GROMACS .gro file of C-alpha atoms in nm:
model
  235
    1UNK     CA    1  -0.185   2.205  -0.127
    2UNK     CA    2  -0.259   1.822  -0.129
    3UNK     CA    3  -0.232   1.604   0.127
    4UNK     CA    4  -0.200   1.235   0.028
    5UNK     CA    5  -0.116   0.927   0.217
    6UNK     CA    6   0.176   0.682   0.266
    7UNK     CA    7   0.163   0.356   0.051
    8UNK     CA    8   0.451   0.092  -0.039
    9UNK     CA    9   0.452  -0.097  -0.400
   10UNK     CA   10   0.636  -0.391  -0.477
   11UNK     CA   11   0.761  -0.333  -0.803
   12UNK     CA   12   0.964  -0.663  -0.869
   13UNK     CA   13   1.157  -0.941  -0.643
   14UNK     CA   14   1.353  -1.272  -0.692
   15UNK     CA   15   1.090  -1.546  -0.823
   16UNK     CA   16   1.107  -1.854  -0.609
   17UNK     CA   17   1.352  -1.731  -0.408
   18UNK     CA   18   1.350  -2.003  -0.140
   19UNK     CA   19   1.490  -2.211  -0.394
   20UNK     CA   20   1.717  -1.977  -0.498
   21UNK     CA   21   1.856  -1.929  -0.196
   22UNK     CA   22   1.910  -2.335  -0.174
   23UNK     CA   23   2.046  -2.358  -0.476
   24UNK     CA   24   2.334  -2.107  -0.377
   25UNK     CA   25   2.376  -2.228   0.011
   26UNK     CA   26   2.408  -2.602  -0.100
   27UNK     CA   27   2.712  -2.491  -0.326
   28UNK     CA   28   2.863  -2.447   0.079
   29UNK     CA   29   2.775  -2.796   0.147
   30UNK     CA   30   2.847  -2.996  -0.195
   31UNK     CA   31   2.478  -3.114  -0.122
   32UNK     CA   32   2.259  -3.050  -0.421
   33UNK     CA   33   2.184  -3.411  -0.426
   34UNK     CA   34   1.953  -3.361  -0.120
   35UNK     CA   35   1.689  -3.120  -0.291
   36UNK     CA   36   1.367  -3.255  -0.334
   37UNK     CA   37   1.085  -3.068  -0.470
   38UNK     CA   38   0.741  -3.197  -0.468
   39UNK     CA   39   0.573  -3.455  -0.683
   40UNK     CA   40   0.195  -3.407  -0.635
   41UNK     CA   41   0.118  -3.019  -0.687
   42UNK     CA   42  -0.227  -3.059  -0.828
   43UNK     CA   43  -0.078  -3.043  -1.162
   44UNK     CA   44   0.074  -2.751  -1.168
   45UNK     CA   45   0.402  -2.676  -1.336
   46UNK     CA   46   0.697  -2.444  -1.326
   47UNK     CA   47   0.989  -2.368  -1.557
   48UNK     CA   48   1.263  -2.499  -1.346
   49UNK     CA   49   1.560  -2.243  -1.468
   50UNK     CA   50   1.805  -2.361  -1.177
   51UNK     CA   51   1.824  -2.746  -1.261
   52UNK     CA   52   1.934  -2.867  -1.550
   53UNK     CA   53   1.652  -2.636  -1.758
   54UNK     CA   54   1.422  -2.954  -1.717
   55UNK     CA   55   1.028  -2.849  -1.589
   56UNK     CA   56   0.911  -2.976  -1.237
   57UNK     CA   57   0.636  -2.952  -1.040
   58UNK     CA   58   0.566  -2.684  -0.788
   59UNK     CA   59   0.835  -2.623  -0.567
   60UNK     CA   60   0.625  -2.559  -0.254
   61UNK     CA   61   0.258  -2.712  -0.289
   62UNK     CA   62   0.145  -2.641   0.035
   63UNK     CA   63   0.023  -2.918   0.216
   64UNK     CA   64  -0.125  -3.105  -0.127
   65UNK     CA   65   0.161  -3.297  -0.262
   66UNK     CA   66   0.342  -3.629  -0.168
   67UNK     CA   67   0.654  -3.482  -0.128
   68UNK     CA   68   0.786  -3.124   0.033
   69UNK     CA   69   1.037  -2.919  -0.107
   70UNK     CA   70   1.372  -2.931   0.119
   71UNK     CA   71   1.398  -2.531   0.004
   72UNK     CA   72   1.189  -2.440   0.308
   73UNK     CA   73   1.340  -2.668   0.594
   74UNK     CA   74   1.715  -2.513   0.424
   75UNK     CA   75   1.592  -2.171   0.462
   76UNK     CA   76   1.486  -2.228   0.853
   77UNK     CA   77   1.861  -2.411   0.876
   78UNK     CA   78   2.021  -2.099   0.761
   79UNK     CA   79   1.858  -1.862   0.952
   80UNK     CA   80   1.884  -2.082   1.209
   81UNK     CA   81   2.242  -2.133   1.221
   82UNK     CA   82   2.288  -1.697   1.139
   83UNK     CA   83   2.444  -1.803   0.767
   84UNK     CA   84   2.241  -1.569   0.698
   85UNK     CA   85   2.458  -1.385   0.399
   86UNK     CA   86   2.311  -1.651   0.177
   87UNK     CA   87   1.980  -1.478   0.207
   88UNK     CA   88   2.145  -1.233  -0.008
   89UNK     CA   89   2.087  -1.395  -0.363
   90UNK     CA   90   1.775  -1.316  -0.327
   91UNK     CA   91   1.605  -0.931  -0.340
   92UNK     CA   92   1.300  -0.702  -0.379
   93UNK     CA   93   1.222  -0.381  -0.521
   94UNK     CA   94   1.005  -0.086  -0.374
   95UNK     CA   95   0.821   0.211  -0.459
   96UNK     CA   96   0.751   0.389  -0.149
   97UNK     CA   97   0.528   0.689  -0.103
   98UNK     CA   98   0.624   0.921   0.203
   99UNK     CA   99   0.728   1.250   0.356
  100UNK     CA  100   1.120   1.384   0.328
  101UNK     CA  101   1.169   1.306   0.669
  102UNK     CA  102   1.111   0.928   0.689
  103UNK     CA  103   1.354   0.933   0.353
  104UNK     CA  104   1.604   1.064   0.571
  105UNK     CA  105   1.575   0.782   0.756
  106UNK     CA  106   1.514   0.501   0.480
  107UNK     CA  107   1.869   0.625   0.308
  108UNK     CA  108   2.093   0.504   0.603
  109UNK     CA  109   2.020   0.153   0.562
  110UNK     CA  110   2.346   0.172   0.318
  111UNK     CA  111   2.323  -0.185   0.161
  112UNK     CA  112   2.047  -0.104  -0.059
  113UNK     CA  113   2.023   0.104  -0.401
  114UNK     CA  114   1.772   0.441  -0.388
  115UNK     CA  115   1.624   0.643  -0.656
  116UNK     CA  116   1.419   0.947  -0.536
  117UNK     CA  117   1.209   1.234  -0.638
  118UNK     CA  118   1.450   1.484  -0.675
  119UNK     CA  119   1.324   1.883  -0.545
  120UNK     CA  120   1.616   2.027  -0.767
  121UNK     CA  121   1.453   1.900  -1.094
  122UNK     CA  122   1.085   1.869  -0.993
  123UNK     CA  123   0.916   2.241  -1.033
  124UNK     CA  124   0.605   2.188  -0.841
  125UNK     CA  125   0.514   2.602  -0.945
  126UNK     CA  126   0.468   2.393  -1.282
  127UNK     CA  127   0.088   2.287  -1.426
  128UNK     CA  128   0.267   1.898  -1.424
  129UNK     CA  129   0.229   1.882  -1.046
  130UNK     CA  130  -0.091   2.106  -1.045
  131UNK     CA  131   0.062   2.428  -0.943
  132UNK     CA  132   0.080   2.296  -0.570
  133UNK     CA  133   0.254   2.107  -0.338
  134UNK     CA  134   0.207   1.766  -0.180
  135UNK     CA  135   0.241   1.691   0.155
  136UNK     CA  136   0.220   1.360   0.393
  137UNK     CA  137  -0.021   1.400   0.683
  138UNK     CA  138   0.272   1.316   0.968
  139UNK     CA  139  -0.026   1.193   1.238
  140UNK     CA  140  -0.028   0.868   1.228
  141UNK     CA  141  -0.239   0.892   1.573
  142UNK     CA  142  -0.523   1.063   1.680
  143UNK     CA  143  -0.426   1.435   1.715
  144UNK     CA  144  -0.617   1.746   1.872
  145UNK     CA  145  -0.714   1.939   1.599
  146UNK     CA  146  -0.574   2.309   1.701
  147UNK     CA  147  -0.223   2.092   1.659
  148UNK     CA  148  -0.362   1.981   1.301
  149UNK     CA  149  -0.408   2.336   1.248
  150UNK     CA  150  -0.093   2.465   1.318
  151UNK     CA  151   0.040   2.183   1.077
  152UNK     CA  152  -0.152   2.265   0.818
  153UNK     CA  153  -0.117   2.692   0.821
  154UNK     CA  154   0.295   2.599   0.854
  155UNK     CA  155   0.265   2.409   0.573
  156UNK     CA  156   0.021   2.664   0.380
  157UNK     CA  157   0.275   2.991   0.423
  158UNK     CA  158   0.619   2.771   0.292
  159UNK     CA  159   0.364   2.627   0.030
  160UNK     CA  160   0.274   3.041  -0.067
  161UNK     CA  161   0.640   3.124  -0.022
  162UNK     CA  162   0.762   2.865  -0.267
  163UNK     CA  163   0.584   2.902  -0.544
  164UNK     CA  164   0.633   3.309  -0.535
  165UNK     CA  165   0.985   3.244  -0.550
  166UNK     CA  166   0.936   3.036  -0.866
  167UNK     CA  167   0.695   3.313  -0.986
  168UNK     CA  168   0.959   3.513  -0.923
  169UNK     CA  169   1.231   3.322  -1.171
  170UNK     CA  170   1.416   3.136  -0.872
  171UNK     CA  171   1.489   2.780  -0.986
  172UNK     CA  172   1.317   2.505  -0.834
  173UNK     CA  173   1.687   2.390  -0.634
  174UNK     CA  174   1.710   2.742  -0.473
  175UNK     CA  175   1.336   2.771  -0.369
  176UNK     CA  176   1.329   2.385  -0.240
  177UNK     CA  177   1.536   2.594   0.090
  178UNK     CA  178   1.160   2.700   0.234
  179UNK     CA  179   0.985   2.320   0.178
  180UNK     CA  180   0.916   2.118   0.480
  181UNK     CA  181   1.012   1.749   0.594
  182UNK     CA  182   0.642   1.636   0.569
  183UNK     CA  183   0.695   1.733   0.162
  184UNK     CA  184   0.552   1.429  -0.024
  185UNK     CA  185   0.847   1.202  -0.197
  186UNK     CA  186   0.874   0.889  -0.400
  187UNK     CA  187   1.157   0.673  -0.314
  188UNK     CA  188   1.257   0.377  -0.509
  189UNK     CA  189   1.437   0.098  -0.267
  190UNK     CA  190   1.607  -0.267  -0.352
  191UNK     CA  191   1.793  -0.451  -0.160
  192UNK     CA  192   1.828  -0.826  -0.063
  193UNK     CA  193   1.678  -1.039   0.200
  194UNK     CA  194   1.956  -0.998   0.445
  195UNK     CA  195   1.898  -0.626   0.433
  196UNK     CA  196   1.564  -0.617   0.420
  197UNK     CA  197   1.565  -0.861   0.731
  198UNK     CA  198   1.788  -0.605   0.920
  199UNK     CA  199   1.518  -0.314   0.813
  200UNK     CA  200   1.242  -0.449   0.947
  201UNK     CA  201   1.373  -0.548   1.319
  202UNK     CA  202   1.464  -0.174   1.311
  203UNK     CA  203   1.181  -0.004   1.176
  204UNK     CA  204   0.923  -0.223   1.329
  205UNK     CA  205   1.005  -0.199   1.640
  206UNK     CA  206   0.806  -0.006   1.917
  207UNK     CA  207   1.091   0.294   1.905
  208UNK     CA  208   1.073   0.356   1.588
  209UNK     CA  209   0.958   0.660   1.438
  210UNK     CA  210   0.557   0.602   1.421
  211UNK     CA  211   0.565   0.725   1.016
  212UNK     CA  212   0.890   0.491   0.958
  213UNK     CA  213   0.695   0.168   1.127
  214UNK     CA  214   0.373   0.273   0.916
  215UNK     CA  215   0.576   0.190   0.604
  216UNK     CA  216   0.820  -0.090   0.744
  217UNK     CA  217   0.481  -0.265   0.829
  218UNK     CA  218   0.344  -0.207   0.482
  219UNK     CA  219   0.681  -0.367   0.353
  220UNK     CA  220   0.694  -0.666   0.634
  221UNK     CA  221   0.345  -0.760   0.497
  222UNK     CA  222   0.484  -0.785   0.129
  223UNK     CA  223   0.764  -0.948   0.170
  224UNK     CA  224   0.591  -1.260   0.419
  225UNK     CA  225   0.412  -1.264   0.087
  226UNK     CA  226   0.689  -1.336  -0.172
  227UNK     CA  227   0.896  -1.562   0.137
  228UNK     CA  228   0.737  -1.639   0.372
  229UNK     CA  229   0.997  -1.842   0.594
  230UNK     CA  230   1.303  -1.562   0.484
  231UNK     CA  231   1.110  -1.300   0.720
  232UNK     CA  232   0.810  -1.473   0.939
  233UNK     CA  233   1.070  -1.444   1.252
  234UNK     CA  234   1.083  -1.090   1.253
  235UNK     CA  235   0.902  -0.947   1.598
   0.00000   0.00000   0.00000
């Protein structure tokens, strides 16, 4: 048996999205003529696909440039004013490593597209997955260790039980009925802003389940770093 820990990926999200998101919400307002982007970015360039195909200079330079790019200040509006289903041009993929259980939990946030390890397909009696299962240590905290213990020989006899079942010729969808919710899973997850917005003040939060916040905090700290202003108001 292997015991591994939990870990997020970002796998892909919507480039510039700030300015995506402006693009869309000004259609509301008839006031593309306001955006400004900056004009002294150190030189750098980017491929402006939602004007006119022309190039511009960066559309957020930080501090450096002459002129700041209205996307930000429009963002802060809309979230501002709770518009916030504009937010939803804009999205980000996920490849999330973590036990059964939190899945269970991940899955009823309903706005979002999943793809997950699947038990009925996945043989782990099978030299692929080394013959063993893999499991997600559920302590997040400091725990005695006769409690550890009784974790791990739990784990150890449906572990044993399993794979004699698939020695035995039962297919891997049958003998999945004797694996445990701390069973190790990869979960793919995208969904847009909005969603993601309304995941985090969930799963971050103080009640949460302690494995659930583990990974909503791994996901909080990648998306602040593709936007930002679309989640830095989340408690």
């Amino acid at each position: 048996m292997k015991i591994v820990k939990p870990s997020v990926e970002l796998v892909t999200y919507t480039q510039e999205p700030e300015r995506l998101i402006e693009r869309m919400g000004r259609i509301c307002y008839q006031s593309n003529h306001k955006v400004k982007v900056c004009l002294g970015c150190e030189g750098r360039r980017y491929s402006d696909t939602l004007f006119n195909g022309r190039e511009v200079n960066c559309p957020e330079c930080n501090g450096t440039g002459t002129e700041k790019s209205s996307a930000i200040a429009f963002v802060e509006m809309i979230k501002k004013n709770g518009h916030e289903s504009v937010l939803e041009h804009a999205s980000a993929s996920f490849s999330i490593i973590t036990d059964r259980g939190v899945t269970h939990e991940i899955v009823r946030h309903r706005i979002a597209a999943y793809s997950q390890e699947s038990t009925r397909f996945c043989n782990y009696g099978k030299g692929g997955f080394g013959k063993e299962i893999t499991v997600i240590n559920p302590f997040v905290a400091g725990v005695d260790i006769d409690t550890q213990e009784l974790w791990y020989d739990s784990l150890h006899l449906a572990e044993e039980k399993y794979l004699a079942m698939i020695d035995k010729g039962v297919s891997p969808q049958i003998a999945r009925s004797v694996l445990p919710n701390s069973l190790k899973t990869e979960i793919g997850m995208t969904a847009n802003f909005r969603e993601f917005r309304h995941f985090l003040r969930l799963r971050t939060s103080p009640k949460a389940h302690p494995q659930m916040r583990e990974i909503a905090e791994m996901i909080r700290k990648e998306l602040l770093g593709v936007s930002e202003v679309c989640f830095n108001d989340i408690p």
